[in-house]
Tab-separated table of C-alpha atoms and ligand atoms in Angstrom:
chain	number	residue	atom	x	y	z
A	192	UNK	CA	0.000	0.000	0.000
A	193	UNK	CA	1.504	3.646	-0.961
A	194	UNK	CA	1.497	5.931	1.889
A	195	UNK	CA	-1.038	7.822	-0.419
A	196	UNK	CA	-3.165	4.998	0.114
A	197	UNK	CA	-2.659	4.472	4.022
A	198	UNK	CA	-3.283	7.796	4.670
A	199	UNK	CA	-6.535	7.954	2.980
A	200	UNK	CA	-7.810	4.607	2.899
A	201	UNK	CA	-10.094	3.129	5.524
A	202	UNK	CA	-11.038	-0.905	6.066
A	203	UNK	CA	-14.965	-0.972	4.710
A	204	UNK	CA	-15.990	-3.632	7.679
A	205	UNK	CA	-14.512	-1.791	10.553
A	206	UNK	CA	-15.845	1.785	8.842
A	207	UNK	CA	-19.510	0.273	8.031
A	208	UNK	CA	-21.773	0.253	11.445
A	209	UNK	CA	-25.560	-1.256	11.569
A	210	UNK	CA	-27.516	-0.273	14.590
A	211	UNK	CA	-31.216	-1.236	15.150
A	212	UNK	CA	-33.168	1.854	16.766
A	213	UNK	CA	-36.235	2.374	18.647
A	214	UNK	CA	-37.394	6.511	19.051
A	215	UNK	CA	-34.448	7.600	21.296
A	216	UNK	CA	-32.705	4.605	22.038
A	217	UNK	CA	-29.883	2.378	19.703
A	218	UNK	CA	-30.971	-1.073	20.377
A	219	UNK	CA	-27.478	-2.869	18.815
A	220	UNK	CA	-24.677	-1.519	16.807
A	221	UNK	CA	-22.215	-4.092	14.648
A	222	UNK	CA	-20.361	-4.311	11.623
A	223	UNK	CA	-20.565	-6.239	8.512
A	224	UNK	CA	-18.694	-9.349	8.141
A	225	UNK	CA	-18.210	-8.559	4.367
A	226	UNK	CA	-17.751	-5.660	2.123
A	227	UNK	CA	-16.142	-7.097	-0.857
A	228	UNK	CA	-18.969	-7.136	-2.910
A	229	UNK	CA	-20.085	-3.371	-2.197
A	230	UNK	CA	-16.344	-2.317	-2.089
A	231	UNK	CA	-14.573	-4.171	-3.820
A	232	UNK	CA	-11.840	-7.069	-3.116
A	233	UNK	CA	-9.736	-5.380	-1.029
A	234	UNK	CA	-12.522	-4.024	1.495
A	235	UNK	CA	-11.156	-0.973	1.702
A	236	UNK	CA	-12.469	3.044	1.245
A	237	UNK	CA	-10.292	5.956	-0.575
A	238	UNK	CA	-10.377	9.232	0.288
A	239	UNK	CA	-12.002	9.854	3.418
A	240	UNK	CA	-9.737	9.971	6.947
A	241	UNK	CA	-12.169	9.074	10.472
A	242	UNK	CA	-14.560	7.595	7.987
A	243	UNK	CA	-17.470	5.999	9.880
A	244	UNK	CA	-20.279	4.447	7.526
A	245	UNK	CA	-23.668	4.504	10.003
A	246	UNK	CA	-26.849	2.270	8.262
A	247	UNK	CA	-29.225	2.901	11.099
A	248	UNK	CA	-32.673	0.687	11.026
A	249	UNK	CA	-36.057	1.649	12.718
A	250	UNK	CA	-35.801	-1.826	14.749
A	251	UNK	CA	-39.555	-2.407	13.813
A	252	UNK	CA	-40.408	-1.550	10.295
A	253	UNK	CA	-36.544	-1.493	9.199
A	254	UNK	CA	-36.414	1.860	7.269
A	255	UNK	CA	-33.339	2.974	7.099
A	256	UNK	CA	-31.294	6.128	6.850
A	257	UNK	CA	-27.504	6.548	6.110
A	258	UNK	CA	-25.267	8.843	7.241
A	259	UNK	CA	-21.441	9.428	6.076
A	260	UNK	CA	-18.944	11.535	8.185
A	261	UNK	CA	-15.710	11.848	8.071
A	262	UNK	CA	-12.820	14.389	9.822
A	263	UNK	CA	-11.419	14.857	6.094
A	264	UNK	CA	-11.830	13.910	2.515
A	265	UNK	CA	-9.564	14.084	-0.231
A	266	UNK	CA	-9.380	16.640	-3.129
A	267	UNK	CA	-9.480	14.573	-5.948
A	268	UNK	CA	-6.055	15.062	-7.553
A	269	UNK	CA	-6.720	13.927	-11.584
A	270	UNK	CA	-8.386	10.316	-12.052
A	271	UNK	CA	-7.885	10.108	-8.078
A	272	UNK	CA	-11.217	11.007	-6.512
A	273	UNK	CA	-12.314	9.793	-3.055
A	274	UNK	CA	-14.903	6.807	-3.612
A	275	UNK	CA	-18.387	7.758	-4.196
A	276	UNK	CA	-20.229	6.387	-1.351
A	277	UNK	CA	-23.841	7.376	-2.103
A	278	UNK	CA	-23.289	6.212	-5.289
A	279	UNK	CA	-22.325	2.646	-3.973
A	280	UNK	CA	-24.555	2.235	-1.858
A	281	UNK	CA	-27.894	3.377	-3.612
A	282	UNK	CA	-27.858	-0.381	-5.567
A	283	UNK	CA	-28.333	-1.514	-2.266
A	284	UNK	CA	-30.699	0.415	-0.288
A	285	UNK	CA	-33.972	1.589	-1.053
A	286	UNK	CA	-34.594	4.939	-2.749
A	287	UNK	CA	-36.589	5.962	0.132
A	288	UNK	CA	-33.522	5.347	2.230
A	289	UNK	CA	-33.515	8.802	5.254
A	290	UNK	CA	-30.771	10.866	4.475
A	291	UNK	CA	-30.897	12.849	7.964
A	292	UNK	CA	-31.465	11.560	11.323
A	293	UNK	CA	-33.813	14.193	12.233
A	294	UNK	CA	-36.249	13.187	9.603
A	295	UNK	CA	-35.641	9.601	10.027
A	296	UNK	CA	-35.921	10.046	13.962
A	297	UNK	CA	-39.300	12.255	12.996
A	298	UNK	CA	-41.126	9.198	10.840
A	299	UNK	CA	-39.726	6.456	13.689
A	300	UNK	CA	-41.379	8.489	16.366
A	301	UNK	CA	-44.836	8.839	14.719
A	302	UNK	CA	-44.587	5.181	13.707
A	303	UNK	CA	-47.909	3.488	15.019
A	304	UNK	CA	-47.389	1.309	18.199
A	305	UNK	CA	-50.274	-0.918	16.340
A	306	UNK	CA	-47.670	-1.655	13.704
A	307	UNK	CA	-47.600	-4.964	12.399
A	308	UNK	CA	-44.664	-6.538	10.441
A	309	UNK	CA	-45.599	-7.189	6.180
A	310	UNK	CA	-47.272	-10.108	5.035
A	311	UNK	CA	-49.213	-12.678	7.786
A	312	UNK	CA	-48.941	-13.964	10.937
A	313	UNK	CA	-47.493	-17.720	9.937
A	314	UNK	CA	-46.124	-18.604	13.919
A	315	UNK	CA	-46.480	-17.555	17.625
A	316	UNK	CA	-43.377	-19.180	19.267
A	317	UNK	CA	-43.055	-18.927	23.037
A	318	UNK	CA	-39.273	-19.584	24.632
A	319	UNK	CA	-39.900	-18.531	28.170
A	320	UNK	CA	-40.656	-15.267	28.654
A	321	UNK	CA	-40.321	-14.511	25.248
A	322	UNK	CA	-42.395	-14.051	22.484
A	323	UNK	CA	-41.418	-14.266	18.853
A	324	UNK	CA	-43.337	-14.451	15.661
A	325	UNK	CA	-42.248	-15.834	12.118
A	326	UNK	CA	-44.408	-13.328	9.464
A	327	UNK	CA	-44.395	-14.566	5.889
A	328	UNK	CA	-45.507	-13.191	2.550
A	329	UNK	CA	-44.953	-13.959	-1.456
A	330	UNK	CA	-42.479	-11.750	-2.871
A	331	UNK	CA	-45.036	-10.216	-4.810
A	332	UNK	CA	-46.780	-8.356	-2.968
A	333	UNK	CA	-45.749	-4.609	-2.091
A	334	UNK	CA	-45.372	-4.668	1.507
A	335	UNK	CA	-42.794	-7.887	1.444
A	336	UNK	CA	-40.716	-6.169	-1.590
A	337	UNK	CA	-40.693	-2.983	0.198
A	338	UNK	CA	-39.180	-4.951	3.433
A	339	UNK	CA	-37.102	-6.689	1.031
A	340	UNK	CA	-35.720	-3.235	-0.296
A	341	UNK	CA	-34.828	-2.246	2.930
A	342	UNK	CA	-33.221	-5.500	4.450
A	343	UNK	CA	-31.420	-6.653	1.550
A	344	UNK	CA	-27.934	-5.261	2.156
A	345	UNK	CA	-27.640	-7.655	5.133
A	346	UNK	CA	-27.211	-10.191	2.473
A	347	UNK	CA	-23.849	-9.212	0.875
A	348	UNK	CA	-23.016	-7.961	4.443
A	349	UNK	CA	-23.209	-11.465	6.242
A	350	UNK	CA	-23.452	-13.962	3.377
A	351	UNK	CA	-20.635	-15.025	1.500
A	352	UNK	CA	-21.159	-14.426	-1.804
A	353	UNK	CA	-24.598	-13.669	-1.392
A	354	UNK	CA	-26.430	-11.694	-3.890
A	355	UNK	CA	-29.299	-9.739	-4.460
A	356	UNK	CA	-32.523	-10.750	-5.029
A	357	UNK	CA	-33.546	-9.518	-8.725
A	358	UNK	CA	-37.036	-7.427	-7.862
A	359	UNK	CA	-37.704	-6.353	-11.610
A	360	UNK	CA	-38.853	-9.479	-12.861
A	361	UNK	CA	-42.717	-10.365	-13.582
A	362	UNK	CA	-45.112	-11.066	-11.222
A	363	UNK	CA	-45.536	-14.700	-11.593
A	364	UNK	CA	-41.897	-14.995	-11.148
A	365	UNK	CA	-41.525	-13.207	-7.912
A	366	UNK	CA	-44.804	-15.310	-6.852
A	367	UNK	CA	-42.398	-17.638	-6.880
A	368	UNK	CA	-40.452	-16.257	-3.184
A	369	UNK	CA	-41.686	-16.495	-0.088
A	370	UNK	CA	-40.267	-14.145	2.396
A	371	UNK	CA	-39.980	-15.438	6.308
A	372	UNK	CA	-39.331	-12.597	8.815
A	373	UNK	CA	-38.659	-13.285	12.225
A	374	UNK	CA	-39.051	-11.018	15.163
A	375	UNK	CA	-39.174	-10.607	18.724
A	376	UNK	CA	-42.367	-9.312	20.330
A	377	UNK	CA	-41.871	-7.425	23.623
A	378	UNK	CA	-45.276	-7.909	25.265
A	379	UNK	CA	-44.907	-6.850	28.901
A	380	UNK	CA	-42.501	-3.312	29.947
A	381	UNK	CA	-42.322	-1.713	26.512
A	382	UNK	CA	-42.723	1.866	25.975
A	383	UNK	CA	-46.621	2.138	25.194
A	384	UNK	CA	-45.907	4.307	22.299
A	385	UNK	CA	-44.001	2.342	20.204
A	386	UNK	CA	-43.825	-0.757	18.127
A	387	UNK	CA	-43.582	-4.408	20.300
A	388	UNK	CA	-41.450	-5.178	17.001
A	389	UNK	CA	-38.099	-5.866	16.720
A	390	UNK	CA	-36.784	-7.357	13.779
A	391	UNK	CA	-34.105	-10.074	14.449
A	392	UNK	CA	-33.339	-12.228	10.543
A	393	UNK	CA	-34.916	-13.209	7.261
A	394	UNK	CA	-34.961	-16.009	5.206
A	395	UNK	CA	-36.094	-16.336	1.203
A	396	UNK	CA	-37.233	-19.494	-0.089
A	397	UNK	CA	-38.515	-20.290	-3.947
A	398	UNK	CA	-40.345	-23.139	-5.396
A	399	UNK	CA	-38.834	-25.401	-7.879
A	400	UNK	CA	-40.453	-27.362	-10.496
A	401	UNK	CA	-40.956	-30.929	-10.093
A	402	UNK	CA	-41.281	-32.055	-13.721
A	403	UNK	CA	-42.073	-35.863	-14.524
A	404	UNK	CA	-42.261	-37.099	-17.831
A	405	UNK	CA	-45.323	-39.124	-17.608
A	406	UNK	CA	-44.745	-42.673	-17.204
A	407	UNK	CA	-44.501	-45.045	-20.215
A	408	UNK	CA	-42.099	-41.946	-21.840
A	409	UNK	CA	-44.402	-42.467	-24.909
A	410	UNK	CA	-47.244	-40.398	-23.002
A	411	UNK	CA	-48.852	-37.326	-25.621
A	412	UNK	CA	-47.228	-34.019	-24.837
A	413	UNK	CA	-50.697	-32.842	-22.978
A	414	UNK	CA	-49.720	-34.496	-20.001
A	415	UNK	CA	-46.553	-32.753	-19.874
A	416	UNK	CA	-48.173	-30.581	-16.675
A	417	UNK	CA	-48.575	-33.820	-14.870
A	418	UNK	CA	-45.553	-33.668	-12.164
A	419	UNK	CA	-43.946	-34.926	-8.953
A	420	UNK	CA	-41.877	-37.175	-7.102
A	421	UNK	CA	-38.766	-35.857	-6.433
A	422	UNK	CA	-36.126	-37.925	-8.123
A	423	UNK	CA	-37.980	-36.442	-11.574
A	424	UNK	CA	-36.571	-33.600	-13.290
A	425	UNK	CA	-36.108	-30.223	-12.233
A	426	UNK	CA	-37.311	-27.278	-14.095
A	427	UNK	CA	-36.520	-23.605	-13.484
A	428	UNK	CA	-38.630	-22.187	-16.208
A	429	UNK	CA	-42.610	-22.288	-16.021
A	430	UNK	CA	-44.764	-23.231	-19.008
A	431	UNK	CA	-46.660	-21.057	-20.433
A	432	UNK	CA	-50.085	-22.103	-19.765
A	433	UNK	CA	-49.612	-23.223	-16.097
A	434	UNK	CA	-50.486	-21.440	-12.752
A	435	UNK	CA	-46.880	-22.038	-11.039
A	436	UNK	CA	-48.429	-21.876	-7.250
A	437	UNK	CA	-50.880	-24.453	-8.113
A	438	UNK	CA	-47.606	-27.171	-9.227
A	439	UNK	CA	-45.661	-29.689	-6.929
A	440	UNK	CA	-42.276	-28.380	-6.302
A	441	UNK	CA	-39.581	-28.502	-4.080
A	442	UNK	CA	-39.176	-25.661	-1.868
A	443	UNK	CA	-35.372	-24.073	-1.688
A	444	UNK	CA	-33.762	-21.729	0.966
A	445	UNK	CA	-32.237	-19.674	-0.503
A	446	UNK	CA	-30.816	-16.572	1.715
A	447	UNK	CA	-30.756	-17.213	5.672
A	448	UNK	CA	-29.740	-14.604	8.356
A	449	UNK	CA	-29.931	-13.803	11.898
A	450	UNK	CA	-28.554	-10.219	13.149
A	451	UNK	CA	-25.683	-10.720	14.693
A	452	UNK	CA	-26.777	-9.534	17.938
A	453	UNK	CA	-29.487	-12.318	17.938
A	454	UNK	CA	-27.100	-14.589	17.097
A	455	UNK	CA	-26.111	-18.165	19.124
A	456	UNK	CA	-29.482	-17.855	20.766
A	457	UNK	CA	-31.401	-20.501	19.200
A	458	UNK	CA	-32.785	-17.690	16.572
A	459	UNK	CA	-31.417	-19.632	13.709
A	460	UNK	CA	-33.212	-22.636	14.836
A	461	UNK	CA	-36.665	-21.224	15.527
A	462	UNK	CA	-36.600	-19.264	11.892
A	463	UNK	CA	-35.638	-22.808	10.137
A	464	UNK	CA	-37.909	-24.930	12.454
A	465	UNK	CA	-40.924	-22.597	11.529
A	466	UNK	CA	-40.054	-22.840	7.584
A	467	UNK	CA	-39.808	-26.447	8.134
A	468	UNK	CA	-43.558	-26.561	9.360
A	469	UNK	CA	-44.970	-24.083	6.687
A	470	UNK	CA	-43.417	-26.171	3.874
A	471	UNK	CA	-44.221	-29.678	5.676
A	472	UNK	CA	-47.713	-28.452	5.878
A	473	UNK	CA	-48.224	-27.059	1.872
A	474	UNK	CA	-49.052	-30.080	0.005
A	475	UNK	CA	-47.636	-28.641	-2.842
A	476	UNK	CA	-44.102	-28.848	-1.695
A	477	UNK	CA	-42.948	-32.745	-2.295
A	478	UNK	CA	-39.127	-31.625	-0.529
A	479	UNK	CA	-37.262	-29.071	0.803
A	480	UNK	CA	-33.924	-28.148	0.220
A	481	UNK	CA	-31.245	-25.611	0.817
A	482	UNK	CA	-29.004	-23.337	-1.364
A	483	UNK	CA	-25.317	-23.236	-1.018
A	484	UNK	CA	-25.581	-23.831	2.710
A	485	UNK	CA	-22.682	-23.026	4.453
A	486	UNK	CA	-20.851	-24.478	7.574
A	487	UNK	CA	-22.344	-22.952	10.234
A	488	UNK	CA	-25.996	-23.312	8.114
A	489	UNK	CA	-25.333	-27.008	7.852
A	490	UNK	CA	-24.512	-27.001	11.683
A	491	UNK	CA	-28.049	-25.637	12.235
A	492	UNK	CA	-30.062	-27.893	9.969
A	493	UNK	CA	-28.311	-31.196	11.159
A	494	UNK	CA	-28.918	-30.423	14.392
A	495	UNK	CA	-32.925	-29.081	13.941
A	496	UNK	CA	-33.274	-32.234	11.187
A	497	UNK	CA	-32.546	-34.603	13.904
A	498	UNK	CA	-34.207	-33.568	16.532
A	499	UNK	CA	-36.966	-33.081	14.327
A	500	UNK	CA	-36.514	-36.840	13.249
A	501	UNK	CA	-35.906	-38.045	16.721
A	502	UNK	CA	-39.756	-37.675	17.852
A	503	UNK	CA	-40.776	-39.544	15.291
A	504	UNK	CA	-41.065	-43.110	16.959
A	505	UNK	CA	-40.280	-44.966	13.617
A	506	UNK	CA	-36.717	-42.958	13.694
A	507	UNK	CA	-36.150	-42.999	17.426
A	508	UNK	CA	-36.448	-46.885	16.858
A	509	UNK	CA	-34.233	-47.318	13.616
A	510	UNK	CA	-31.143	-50.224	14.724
A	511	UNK	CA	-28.330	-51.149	13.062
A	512	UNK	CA	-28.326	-54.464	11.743
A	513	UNK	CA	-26.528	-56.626	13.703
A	514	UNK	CA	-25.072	-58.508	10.703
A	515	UNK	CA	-23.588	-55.278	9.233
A	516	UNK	CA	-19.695	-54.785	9.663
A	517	UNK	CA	-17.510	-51.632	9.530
A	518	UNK	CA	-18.806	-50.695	5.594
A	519	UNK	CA	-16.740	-48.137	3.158
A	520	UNK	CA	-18.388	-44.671	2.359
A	521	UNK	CA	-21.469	-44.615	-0.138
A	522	UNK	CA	-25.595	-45.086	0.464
A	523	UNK	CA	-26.845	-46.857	3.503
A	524	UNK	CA	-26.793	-50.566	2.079
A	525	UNK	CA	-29.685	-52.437	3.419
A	526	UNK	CA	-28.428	-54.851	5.156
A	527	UNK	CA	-27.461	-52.079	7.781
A	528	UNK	CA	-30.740	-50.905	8.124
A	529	UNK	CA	-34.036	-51.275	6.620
A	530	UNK	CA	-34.073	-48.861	3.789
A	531	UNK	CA	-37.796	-49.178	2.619
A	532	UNK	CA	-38.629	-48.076	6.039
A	533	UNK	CA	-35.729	-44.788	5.931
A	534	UNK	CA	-37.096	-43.834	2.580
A	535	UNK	CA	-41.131	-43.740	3.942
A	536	UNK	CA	-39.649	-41.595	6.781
A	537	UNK	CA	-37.580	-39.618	4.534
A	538	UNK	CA	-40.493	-38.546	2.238
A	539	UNK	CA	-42.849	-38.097	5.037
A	540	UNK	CA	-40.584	-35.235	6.550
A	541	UNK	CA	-39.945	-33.892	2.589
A	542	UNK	CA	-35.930	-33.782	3.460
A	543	UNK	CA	-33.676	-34.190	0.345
A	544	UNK	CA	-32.165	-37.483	0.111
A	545	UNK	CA	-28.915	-36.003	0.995
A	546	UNK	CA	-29.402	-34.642	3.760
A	547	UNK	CA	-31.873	-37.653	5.253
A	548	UNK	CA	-28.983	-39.902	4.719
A	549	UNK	CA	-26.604	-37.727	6.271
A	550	UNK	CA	-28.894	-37.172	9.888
A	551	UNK	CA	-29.220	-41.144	9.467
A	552	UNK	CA	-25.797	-41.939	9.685
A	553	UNK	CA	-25.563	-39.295	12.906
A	554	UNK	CA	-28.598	-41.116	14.433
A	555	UNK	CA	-26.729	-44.634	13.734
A	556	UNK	CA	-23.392	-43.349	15.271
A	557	UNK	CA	-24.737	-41.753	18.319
A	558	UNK	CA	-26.011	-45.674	18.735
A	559	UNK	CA	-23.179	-47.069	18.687
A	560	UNK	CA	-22.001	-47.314	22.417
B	1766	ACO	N1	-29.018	-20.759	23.941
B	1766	ACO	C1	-27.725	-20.796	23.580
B	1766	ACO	N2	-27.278	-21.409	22.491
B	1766	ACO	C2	-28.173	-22.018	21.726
B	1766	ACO	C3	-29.533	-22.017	22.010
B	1766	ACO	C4	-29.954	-21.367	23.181
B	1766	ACO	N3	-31.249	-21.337	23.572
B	1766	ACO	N4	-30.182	-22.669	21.037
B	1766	ACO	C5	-29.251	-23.056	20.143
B	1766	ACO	N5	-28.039	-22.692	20.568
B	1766	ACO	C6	-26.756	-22.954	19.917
B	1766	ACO	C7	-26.847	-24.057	18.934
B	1766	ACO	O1	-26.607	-25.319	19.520
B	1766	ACO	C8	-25.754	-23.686	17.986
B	1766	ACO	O2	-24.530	-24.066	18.553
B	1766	ACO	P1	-23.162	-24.001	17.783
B	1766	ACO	O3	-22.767	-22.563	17.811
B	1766	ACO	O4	-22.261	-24.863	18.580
B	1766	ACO	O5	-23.413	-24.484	16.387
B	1766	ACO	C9	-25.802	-22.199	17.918
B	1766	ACO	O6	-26.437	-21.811	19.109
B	1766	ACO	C10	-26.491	-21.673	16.685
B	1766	ACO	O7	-27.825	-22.068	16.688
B	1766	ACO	P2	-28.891	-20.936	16.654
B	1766	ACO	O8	-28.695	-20.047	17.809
B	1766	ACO	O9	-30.233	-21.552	16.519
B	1766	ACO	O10	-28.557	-20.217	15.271
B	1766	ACO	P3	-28.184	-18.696	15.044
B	1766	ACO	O11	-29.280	-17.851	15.530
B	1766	ACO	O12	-26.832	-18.385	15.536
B	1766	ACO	O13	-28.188	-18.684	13.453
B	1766	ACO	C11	-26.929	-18.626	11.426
B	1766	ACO	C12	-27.213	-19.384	12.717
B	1766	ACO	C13	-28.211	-18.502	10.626
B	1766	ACO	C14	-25.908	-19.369	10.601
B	1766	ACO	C15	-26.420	-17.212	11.839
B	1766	ACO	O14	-25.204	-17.365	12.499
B	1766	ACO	C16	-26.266	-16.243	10.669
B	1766	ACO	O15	-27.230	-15.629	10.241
B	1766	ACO	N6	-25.022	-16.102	10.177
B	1766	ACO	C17	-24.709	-15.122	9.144
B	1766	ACO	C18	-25.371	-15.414	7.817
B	1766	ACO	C19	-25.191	-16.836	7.387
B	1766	ACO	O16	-24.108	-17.402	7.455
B	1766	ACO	N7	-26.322	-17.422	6.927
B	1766	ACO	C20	-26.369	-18.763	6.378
B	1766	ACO	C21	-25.863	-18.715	4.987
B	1766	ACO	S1	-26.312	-20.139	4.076
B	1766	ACO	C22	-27.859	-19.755	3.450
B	1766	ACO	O17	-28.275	-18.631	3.472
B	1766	ACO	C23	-28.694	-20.892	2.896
């Protein structure tokens, strides 16, 4: 780095703070884990010195407002300007994105303490004393693509590689996303004026295609709508004359995230449990699956998939064979266990083949004494 550069350059993570505010009080502040993709590579910012970066949320309704400041900025000097930061950022924030506290402090105040979070009610869960409620809503409608708008940038921020959602594209497409929002509801001691809300991680799932070519092959082409089980075909493009939400499908998860400040706290696990029971319950979805999980998501779901699995008395029962012998790595053979009965338990719980097999073998070990 020239001295040019050190002098003048700042690291994007440490310079980027998110705090979650109620009317007169900052909730959580925290950085981003990632700013590559809004930066650049090298995560870093030219041309400002005592940069700070504040994205501050309305903890309830999420609107944002973003303030820059900075001790001193750089005169641009030819080609070398200091980095446009509005600029950046406005791909990622909504165009009705505050650009001064006092107005955004104004429209948080006057916020309704009847406020209720976009889309509908899916689940009430109860941990204690606390209250939290999963709200969920196609991406179609305004009210979820608005909170979409606003949220969004948490996905570059905290998921590697993650990317934007694409909002411009045509209704039955978007139809296509379901939106889970998870939040905390402060029932007892809150201020009476203000929102019981506070918004703690997202997820965004879409439906898949299940396409099956009907069975002899040799079928007419009309019955090319007919669909389902899950080994068939995928496909990711609708026909024409079909109503997509009415068609089986497997359901995908597609972005996942907790707020840091929520996270470690079981959070995770009630936002995947609940989209576990809305897509167990739709009789449209035949299995669910997830997106480019990553570590600490495949933590999560192994540990939620078999705990799920373990109520079920047919699982909590499964034995190992006693014939079976130490065995070399590849699918459960069935001498080992019965595999009729796995694959009735795996498509009863809709969990990919995968990752059924995988919370199998993790049941079978933990029997081993
Ligand atoms: N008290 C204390 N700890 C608990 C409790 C509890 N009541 N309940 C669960 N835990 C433990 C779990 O056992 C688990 O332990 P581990 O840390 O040893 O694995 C840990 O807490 C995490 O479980 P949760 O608290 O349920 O999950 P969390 O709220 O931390 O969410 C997640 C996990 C989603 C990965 C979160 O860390 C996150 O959002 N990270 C950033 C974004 C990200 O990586 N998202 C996934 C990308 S992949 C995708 O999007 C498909």
């Amino acid at each position: 780095m020239t001295d040019l550069e050190s002098d003048w350059s700042a690291d994007s993570n440490e310079a980027t703070h998110i705090s979650l505010a109620t009317p007169g009080h900052v909730l959580h502040t925290f950085n981003p884990k990632f700013t590559y993709p809004i930066f650049g590579e090298e995560e870093r910012i030219f041309g400002y010195q005592g940069l700070k970066i504040n994205l501050k949320y309305h903890a309830s309704d999420m609107r944002p407002v973003l303030q820059v400041t900075y001790n001193k900025k750089f005169k641009a000097v030819g080609d070398t300007e200091p980095t446009d930061l509005k600029k950046i950022l406005e791909d990622f924030l909504p165009k009705t994105a505050f650009e001064k506290t006092t107005d955004f402090e104004a429209a948080i105040e006057s916020t309704s303490p009847d406020w209720e979070p976009p889309g509908e009610l899916w689940k009430t869960i109860q941990s204690g004393a606390k209250t939290f409620e999963v709200w969920k809503g196609s991406l179609a409608d305004m009210p979820i693509q608005q909170m979409v708008k606003r949220i969004q940038i948490l996905v570059p921020f905290f998921i590697e590689a993650g990317t934007l959602l694409e909002l411009r594209e045509p209704e039955w497409s978007l139809d296509r996303w379901t939106v889970f929002l998870l939040y905390q509801k402060t029932t007892e001691n809150h201020a009476p004026k203000t929102s019981p809300y506070t918004f703690i991680g997202y997820s965004t799932c879409y439906r898949y295609f299940l396409y099956q070519p009907t069975t002899p092959p040799s079928s007419p082409p009309a019955k090319r709508q007919q669909v389902v089980p899950a080994s068939s075909h995928d496909i990711t493009f609708p026909l024409p004359e079909i109503k997509f939400s009415a068609l089986p499908c497997r359901s995908r998860i597609s972005q996942f995230i907790i707020l840091p400040p929520y996270q470690g706290g079981g959070n995770g696990s009630r936002l995947y449990n609940a989209i576990f029971d809305y897509f167990l319950q739709d009789p449209k979805t035949i299995e669910i699956t997830v997106e480019d999980p990553n570590e600490s998501f495949d933590d999560l779901r192994d540990i939620n998939d078999l705990s799920r699995l373990r109520l079920d008395p047919e699982f909590a029962a499964l034995k190992i064979n006693n014939k079976c012998s130490v065995r070399a790595k590849g699918p459960i053979p069935s001498d080992i266990v019965d595999t009729d009965l796995l694959e009735k338990i795996r498509t009863r719980y809709k969990i990919a083949p995968r990752q059924f097999y995988r919370v199998v073998e993790m049941q079978l070990l933990s029997l081993i004494p």
